[in-house]
JSON list of C-alpha atoms in Angstrom, two decimals:
[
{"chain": "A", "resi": 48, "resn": "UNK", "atom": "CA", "xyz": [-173.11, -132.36, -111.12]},
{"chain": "A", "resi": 49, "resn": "UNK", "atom": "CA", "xyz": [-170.71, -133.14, -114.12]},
{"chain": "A", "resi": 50, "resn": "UNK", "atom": "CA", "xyz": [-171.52, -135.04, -117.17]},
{"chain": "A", "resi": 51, "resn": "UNK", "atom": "CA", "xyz": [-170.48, -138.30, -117.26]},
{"chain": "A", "resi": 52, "resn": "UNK", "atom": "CA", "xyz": [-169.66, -139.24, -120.67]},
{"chain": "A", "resi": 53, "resn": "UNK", "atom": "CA", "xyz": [-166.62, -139.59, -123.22]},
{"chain": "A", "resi": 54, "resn": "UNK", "atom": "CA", "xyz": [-166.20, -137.26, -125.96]},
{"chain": "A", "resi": 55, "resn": "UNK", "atom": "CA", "xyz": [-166.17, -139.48, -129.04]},
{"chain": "A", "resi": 56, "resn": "UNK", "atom": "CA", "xyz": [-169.39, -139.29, -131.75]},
{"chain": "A", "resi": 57, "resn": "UNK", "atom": "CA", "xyz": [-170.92, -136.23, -129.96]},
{"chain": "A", "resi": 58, "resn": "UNK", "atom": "CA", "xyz": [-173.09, -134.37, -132.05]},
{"chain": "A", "resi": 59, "resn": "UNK", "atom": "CA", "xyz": [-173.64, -131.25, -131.77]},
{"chain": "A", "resi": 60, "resn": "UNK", "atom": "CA", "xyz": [-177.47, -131.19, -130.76]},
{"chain": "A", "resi": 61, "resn": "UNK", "atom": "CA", "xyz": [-175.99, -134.11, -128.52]},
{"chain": "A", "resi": 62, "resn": "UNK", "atom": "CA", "xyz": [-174.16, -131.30, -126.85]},
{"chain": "A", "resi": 63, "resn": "UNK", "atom": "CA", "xyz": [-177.04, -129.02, -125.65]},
{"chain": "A", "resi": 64, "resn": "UNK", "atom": "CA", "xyz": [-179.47, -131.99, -124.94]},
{"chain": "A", "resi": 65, "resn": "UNK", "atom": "CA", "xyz": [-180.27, -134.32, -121.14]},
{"chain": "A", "resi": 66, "resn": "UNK", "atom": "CA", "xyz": [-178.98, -137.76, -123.92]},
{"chain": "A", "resi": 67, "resn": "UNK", "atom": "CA", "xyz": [-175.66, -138.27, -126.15]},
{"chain": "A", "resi": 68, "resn": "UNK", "atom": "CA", "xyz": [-174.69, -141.15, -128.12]},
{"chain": "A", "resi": 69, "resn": "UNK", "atom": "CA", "xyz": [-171.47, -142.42, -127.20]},
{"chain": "A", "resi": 70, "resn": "UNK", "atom": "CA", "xyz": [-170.25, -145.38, -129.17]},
{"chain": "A", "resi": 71, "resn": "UNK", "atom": "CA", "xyz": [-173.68, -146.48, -130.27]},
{"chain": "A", "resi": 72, "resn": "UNK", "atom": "CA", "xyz": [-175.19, -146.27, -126.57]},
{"chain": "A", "resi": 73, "resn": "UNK", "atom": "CA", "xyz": [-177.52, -144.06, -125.11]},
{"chain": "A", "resi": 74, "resn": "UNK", "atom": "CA", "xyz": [-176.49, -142.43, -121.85]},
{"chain": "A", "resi": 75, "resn": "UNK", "atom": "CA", "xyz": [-177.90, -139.60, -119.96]},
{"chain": "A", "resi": 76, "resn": "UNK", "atom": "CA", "xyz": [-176.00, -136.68, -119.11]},
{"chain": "A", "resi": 77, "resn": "UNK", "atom": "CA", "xyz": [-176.19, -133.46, -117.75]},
{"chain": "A", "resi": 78, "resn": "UNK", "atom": "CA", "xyz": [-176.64, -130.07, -120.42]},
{"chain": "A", "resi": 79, "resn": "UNK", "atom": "CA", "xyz": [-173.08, -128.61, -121.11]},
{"chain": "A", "resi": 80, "resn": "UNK", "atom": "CA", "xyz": [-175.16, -125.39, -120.67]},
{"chain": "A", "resi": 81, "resn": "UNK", "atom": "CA", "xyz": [-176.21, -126.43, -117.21]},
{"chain": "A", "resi": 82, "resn": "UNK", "atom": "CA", "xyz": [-173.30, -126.91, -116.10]},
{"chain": "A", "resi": 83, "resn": "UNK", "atom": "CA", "xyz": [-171.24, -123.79, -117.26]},
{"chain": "A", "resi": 84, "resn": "UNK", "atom": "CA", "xyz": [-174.06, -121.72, -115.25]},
{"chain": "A", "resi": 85, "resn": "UNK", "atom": "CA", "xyz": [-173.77, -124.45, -112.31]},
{"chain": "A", "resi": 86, "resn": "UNK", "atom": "CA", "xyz": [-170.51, -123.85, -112.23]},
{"chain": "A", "resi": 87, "resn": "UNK", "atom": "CA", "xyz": [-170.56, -119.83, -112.27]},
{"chain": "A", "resi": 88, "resn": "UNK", "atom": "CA", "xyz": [-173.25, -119.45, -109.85]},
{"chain": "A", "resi": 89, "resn": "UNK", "atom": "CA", "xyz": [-170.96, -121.87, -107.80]},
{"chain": "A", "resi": 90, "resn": "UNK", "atom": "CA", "xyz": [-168.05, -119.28, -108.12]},
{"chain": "A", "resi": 91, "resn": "UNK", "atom": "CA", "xyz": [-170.13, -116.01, -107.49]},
{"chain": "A", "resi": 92, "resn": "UNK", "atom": "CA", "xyz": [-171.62, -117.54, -104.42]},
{"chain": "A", "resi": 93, "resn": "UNK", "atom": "CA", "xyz": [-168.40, -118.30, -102.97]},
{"chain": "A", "resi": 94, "resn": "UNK", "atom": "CA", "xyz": [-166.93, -114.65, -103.35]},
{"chain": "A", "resi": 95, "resn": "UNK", "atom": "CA", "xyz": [-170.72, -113.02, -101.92]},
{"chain": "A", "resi": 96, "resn": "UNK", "atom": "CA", "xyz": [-170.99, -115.78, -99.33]},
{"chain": "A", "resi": 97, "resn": "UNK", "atom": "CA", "xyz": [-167.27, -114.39, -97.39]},
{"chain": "A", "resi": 98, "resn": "UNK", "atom": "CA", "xyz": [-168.80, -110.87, -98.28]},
{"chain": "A", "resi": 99, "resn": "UNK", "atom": "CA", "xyz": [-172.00, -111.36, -96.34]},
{"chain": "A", "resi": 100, "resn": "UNK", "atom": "CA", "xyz": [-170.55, -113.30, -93.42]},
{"chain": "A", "resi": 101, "resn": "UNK", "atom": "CA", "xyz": [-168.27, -110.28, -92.47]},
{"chain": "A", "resi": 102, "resn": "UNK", "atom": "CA", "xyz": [-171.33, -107.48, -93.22]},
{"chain": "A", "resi": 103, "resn": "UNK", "atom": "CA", "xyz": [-173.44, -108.86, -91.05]},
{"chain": "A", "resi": 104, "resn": "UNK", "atom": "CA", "xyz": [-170.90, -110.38, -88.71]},
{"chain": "A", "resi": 105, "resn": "UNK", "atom": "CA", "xyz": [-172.15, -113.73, -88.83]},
{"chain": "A", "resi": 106, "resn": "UNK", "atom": "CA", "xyz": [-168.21, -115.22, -89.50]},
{"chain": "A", "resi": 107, "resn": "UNK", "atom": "CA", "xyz": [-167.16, -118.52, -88.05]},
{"chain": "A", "resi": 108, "resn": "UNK", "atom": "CA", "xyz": [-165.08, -121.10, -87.31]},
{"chain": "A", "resi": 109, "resn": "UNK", "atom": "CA", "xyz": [-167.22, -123.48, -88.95]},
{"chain": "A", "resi": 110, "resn": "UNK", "atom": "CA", "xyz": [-167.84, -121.04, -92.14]},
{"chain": "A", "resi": 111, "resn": "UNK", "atom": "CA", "xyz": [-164.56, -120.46, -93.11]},
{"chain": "A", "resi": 112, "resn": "UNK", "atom": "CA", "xyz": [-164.03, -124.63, -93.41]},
{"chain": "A", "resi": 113, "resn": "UNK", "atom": "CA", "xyz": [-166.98, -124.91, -95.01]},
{"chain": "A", "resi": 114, "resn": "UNK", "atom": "CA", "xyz": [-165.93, -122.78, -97.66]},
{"chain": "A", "resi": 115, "resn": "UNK", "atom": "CA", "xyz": [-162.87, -124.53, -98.16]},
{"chain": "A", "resi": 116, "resn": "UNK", "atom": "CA", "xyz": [-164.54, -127.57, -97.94]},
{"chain": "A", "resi": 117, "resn": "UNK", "atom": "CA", "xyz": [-167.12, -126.73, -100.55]},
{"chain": "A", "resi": 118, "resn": "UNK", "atom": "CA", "xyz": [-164.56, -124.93, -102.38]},
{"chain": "A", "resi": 119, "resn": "UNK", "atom": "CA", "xyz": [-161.98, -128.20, -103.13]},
{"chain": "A", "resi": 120, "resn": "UNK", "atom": "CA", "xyz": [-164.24, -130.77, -103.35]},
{"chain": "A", "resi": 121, "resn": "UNK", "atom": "CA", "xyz": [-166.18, -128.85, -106.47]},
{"chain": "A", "resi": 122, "resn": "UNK", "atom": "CA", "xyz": [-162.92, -128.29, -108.29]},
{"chain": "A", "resi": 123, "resn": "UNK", "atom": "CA", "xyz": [-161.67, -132.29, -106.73]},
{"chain": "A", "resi": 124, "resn": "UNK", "atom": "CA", "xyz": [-165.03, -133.40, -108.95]},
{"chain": "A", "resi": 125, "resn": "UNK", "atom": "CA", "xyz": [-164.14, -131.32, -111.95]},
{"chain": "A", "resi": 126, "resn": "UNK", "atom": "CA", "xyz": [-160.20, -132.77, -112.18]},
{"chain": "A", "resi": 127, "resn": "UNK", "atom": "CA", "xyz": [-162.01, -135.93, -111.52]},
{"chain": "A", "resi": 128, "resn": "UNK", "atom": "CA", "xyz": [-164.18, -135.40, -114.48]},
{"chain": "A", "resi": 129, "resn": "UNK", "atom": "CA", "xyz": [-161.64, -133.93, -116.72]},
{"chain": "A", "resi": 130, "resn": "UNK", "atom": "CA", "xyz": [-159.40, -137.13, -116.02]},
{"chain": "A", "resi": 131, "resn": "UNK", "atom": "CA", "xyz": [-161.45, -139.11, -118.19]},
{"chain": "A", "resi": 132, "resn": "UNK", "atom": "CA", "xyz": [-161.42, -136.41, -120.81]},
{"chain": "A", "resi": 133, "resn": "UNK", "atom": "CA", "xyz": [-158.09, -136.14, -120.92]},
{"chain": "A", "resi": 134, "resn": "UNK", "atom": "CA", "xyz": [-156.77, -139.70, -120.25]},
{"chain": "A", "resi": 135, "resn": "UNK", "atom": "CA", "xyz": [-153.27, -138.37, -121.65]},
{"chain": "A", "resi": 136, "resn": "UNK", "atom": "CA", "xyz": [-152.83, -135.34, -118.81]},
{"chain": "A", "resi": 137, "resn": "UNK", "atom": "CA", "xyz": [-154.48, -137.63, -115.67]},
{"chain": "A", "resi": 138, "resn": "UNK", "atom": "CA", "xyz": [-151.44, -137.72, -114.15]},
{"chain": "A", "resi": 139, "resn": "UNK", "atom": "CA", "xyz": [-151.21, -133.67, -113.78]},
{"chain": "A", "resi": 140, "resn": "UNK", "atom": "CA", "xyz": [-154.72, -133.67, -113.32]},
{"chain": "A", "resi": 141, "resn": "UNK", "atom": "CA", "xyz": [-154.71, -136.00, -110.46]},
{"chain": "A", "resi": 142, "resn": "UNK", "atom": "CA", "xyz": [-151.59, -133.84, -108.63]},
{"chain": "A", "resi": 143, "resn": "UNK", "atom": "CA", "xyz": [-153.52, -130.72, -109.64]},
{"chain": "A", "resi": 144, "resn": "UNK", "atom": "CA", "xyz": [-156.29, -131.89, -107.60]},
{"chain": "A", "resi": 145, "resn": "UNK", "atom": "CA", "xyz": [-153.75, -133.83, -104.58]},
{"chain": "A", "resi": 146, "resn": "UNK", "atom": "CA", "xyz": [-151.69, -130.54, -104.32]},
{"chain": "A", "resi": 147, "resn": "UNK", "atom": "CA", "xyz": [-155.08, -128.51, -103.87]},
{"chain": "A", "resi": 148, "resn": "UNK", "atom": "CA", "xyz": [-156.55, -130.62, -101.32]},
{"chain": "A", "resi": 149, "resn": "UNK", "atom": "CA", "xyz": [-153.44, -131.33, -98.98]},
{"chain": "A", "resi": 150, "resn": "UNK", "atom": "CA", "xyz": [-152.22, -127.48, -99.02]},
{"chain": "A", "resi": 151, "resn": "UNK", "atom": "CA", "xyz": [-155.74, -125.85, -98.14]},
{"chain": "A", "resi": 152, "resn": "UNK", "atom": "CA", "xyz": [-156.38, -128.99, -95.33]},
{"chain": "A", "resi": 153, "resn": "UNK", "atom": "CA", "xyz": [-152.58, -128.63, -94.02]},
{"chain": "A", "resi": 154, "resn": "UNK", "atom": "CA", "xyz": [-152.88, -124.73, -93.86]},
{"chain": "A", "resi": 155, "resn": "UNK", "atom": "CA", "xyz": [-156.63, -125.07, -92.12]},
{"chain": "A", "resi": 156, "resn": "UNK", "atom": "CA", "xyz": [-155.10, -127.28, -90.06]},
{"chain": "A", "resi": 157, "resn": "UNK", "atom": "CA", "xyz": [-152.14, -125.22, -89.31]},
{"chain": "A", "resi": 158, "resn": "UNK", "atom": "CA", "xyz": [-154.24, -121.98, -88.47]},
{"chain": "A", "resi": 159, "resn": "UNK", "atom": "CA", "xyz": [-155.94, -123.49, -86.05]},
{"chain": "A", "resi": 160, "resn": "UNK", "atom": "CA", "xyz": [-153.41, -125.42, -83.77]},
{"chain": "A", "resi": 161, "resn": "UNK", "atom": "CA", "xyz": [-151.90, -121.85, -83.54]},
{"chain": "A", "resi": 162, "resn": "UNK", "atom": "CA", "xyz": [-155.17, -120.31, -82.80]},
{"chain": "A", "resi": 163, "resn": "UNK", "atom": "CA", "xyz": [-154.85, -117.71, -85.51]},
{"chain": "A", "resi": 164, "resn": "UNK", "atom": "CA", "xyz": [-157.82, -115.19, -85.90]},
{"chain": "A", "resi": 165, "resn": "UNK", "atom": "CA", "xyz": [-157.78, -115.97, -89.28]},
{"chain": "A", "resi": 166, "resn": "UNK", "atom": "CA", "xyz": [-156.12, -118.68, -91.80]},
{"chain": "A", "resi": 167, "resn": "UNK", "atom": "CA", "xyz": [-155.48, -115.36, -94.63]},
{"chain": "A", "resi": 168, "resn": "UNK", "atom": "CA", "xyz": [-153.01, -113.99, -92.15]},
{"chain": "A", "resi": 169, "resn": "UNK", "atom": "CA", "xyz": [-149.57, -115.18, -93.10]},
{"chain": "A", "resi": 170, "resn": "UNK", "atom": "CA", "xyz": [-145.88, -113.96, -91.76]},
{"chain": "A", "resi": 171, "resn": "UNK", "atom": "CA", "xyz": [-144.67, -115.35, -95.91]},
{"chain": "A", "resi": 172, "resn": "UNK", "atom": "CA", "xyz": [-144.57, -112.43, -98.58]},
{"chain": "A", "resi": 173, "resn": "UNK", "atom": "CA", "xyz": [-146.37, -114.64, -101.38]},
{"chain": "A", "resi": 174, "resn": "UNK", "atom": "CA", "xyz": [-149.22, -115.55, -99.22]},
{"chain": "A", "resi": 175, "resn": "UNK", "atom": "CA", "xyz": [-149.24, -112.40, -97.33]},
{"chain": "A", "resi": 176, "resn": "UNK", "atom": "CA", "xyz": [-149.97, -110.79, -100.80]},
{"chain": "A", "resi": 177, "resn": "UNK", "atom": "CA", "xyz": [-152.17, -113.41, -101.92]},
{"chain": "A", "resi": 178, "resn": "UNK", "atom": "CA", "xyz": [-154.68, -112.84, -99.32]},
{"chain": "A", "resi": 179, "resn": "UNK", "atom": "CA", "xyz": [-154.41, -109.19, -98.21]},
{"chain": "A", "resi": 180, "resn": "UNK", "atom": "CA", "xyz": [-154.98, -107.95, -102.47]},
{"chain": "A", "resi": 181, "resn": "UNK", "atom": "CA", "xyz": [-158.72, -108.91, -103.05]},
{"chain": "A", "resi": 182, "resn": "UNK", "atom": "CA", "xyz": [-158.01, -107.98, -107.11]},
{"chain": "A", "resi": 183, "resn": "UNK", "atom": "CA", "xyz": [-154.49, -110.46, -106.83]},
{"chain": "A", "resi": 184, "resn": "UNK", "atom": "CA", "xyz": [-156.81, -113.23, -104.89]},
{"chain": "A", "resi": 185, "resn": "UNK", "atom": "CA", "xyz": [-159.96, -112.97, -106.89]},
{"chain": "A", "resi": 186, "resn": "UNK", "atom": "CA", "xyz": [-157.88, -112.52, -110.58]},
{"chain": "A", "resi": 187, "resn": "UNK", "atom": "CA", "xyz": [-156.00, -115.84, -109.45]},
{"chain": "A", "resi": 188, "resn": "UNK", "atom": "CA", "xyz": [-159.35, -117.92, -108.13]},
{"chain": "A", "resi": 189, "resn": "UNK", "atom": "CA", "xyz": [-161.03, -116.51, -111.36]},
{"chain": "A", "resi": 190, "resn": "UNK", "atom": "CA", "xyz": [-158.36, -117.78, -113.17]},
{"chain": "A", "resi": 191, "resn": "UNK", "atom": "CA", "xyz": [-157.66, -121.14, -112.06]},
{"chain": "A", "resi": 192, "resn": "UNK", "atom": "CA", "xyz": [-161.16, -121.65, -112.13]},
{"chain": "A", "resi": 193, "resn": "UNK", "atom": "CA", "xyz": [-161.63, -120.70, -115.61]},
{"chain": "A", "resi": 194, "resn": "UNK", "atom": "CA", "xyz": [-158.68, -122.77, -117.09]},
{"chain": "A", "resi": 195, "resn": "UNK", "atom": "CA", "xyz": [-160.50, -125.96, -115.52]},
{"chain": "A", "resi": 196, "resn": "UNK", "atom": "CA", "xyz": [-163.98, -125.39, -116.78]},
{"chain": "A", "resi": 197, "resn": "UNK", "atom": "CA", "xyz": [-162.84, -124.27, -120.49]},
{"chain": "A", "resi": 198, "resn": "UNK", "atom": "CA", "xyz": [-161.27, -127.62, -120.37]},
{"chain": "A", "resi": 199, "resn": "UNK", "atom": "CA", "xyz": [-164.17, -129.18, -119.76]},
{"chain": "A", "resi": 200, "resn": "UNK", "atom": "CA", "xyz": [-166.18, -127.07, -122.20]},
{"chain": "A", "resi": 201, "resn": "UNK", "atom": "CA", "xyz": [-163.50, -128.14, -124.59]},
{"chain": "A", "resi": 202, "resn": "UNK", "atom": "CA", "xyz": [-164.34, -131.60, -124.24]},
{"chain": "A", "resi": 203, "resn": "UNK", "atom": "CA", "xyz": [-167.97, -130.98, -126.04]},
{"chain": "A", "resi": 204, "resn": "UNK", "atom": "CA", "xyz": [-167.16, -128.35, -127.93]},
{"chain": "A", "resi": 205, "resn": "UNK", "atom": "CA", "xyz": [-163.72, -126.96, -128.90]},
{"chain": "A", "resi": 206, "resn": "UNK", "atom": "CA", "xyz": [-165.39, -124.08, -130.66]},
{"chain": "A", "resi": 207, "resn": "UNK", "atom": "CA", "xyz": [-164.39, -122.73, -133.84]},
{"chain": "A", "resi": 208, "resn": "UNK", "atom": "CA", "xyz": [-160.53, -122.80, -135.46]},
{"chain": "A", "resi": 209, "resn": "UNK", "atom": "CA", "xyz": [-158.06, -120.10, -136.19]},
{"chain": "A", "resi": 210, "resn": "UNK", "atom": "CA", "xyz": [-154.86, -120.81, -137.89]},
{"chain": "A", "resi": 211, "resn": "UNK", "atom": "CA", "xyz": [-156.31, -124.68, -137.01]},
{"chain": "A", "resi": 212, "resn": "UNK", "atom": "CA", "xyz": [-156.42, -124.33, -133.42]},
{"chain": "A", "resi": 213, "resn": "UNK", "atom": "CA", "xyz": [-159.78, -124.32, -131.87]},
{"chain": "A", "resi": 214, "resn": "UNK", "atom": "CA", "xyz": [-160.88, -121.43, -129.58]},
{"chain": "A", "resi": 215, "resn": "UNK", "atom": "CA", "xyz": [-161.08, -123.11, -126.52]},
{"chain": "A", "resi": 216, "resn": "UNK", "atom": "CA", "xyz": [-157.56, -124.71, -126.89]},
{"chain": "A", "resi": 217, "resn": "UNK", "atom": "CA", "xyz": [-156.58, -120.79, -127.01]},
{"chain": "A", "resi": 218, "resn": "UNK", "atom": "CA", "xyz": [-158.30, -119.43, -123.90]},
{"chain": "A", "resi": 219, "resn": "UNK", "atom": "CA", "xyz": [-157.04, -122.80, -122.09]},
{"chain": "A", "resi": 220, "resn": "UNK", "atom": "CA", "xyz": [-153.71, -122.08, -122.93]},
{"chain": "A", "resi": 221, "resn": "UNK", "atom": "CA", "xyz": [-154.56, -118.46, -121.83]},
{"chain": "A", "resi": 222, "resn": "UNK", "atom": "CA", "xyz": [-156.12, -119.55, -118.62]},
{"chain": "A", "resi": 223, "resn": "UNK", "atom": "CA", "xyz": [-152.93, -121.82, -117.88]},
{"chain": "A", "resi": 224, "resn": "UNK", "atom": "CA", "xyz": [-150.28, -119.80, -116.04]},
{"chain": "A", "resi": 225, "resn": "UNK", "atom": "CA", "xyz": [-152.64, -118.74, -114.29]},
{"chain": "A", "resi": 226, "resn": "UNK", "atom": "CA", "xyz": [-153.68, -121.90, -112.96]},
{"chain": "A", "resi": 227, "resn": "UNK", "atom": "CA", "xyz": [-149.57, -122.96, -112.68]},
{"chain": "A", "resi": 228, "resn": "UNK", "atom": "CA", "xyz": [-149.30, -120.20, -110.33]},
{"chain": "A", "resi": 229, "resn": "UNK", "atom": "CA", "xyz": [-152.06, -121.22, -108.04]},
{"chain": "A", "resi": 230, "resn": "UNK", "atom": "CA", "xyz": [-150.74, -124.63, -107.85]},
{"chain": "A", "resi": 231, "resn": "UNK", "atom": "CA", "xyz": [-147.40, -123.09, -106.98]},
{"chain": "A", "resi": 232, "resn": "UNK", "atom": "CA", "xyz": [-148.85, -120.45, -104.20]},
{"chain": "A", "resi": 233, "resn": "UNK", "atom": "CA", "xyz": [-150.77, -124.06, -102.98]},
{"chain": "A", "resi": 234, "resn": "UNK", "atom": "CA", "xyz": [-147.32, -125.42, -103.25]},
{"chain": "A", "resi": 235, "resn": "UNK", "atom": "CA", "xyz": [-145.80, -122.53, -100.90]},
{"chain": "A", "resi": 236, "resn": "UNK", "atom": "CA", "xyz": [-149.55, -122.99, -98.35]},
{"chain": "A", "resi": 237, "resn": "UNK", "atom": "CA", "xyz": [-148.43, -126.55, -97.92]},
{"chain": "A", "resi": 238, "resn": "UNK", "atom": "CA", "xyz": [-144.65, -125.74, -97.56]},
{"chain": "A", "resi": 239, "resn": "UNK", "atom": "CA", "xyz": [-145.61, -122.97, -94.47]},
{"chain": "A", "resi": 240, "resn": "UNK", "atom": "CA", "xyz": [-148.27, -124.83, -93.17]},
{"chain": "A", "resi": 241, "resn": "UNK", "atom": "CA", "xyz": [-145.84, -127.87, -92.52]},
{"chain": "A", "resi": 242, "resn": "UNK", "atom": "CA", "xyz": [-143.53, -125.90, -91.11]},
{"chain": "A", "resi": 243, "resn": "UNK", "atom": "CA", "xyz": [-145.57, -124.49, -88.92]},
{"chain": "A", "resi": 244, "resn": "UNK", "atom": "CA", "xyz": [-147.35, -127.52, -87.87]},
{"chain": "A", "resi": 245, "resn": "UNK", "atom": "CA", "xyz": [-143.52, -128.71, -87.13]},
{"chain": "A", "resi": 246, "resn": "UNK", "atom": "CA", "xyz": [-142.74, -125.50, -84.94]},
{"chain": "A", "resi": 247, "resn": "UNK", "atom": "CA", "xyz": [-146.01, -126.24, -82.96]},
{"chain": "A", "resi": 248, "resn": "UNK", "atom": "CA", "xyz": [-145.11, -130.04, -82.29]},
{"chain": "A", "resi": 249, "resn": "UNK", "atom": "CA", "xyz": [-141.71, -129.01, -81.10]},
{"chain": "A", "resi": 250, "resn": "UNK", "atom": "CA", "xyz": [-142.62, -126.25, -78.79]},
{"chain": "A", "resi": 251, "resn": "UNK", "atom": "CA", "xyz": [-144.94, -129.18, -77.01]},
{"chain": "A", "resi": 252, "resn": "UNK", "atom": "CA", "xyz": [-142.07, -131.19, -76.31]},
{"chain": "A", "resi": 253, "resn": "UNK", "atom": "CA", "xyz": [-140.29, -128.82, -74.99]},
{"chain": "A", "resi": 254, "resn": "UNK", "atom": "CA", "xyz": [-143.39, -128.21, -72.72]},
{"chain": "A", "resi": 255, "resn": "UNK", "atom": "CA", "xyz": [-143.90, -131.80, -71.91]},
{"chain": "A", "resi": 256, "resn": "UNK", "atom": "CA", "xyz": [-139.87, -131.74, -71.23]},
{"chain": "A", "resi": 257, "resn": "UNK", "atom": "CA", "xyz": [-140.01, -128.72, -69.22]},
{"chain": "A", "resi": 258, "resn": "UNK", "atom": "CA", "xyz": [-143.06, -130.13, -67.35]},
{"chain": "A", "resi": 259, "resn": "UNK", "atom": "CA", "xyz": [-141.23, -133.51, -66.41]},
{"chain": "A", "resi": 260, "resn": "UNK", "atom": "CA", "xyz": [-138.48, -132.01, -65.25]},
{"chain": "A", "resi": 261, "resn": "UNK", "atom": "CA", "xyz": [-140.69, -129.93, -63.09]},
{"chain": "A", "resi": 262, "resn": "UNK", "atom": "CA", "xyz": [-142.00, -133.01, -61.13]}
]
C-alpha cells in the first residue's frame, strides 16, 4: 500500500510516523519505512517465487501470469502514486506505466496463441538476451525498480545535498537509463508481440480460406 499524501509541510518526524500534516490537515498515511521494506520484500519474492516453481517443478500456466500480473499492477500503483508527486512528469509517468502494461499483456498474449513452452523464449536478439542472461534480466528489473521507488522516497525525503543537489535526485538520475532501457526492451515486447499476434491471425485465414475452398 502507498502513502497517499502530497509532499508540502512534511516534517521530518511526519516522515517516519502512521499521521502527516499536509496543509493544516491531518491525514493518515502509511510509514515511508514500511513501505521501502514492502516494496523490497515485494521484489525478492518475485525473483525466489520463479526460483522455487522450477526446483520443485510446480511451474504453470497460471503462475507465470500471475507473476506478471502481480508484477505490473505493483509498479501500475507506484506510477500511479508518483503521478501526484510529480504533477510536472505525469504525462511520462502515465506512458511509463501504459507502455508496461500493454507490452507484458500483448507478449502473454502472444505466447500463448502460439502455444509457446514459455513466453522468455524469443526468435529477436534484444529479448532473446534479455531473458536467457539472468545477471542482464535481474540488473535491468533491479534497476527499473529502483529508479521508481527512490522517486518516491524522494518525495519525503530528498536526503542530504552535495554541490546543492540532494542525494536522492543523484541515485534517480543514476537509476534512470536504466529504467529508459526497460521501457525501450517493453517497447521492442510490444513491437514482436504484435507482430506475431498479426502472423497468427493471417495464417487462420488462410486456413479458413483453404478450408472453404475445400467444401
Amino acid at each position: 500500500m502507498l502513502a497517499e499524501v502530497g509532499t508540502n509541510n512534511l516534517t521530518v518526524t511526519d516522515v517516519w510516523s502512521l499521521d502527516a500534516t499536509v496543509d493544516g490537515k491531518r491525514v493518515r498515511r502509511v510509514s515511508l519505512h514500511y513501505v521501502k521494506k514492502s516494496y523490497a520484500l515485494s521484489a525478492i519474492l518475485d525473483a525466489f517465487d520463479g526460483w522455487a516453481a522450477r526446483t520443485y517443478n510446480q511451474s504453470s500456466r497460471f503462475g507465470a501470469m500471475l507473476d506478471q500480473l502481480t508484477d505490473r499492477t505493483a509498479l501500475m500503483a507506484l506510477c500511479m502514486t508518483l503521478c501526484r508527486f510529480y504533477p510536472q512528469w505525469l504525462f511520462w509517468l502515465q506512458m511509463s506505466a501504459v507502455i508496461d502494461i500493454a507490452s507484458h499483456w500483448l507478449h502473454l498474449h502472444a505466447t500463448d496463441l502460439t502455444r509457446a513452452d514459455s513466453h522468455k523464449q524469443s526468435s529477436n536478439p534484444v529479448l532473446h538476451l534479455y531473458y536467457t542472461s539472468r545477471l542482464f534480466l535481474g540488473f535491468m528489473c533491479a534497476g527499473n525498480e529502483a529508479f521508481y521507488l527512490l522517486l518516491y522516497i524522494r518525495a519525503f525525503w530528498p536526503g542530504p545535498t552535495l554541490f546543492g543537489v540532494h542525494l536522492m535526485s543523484y541515485l534517480s538520475a543514476i537509476a534512470f537509463p536504466i529504467a529508459l532501457i526497460k521501457s525501450l526492451i517493453s517497447i521492442v515486447h510490444m513491437v514482436t508481440a504484435a507482430q506475431t499476434v498479426v502472423l497468427y491471425d493471417t495464417n487462420q485465414i488462410i486456413m479458413r480460406d483453404i478450408e472453404d475452398k475445400k467444401n
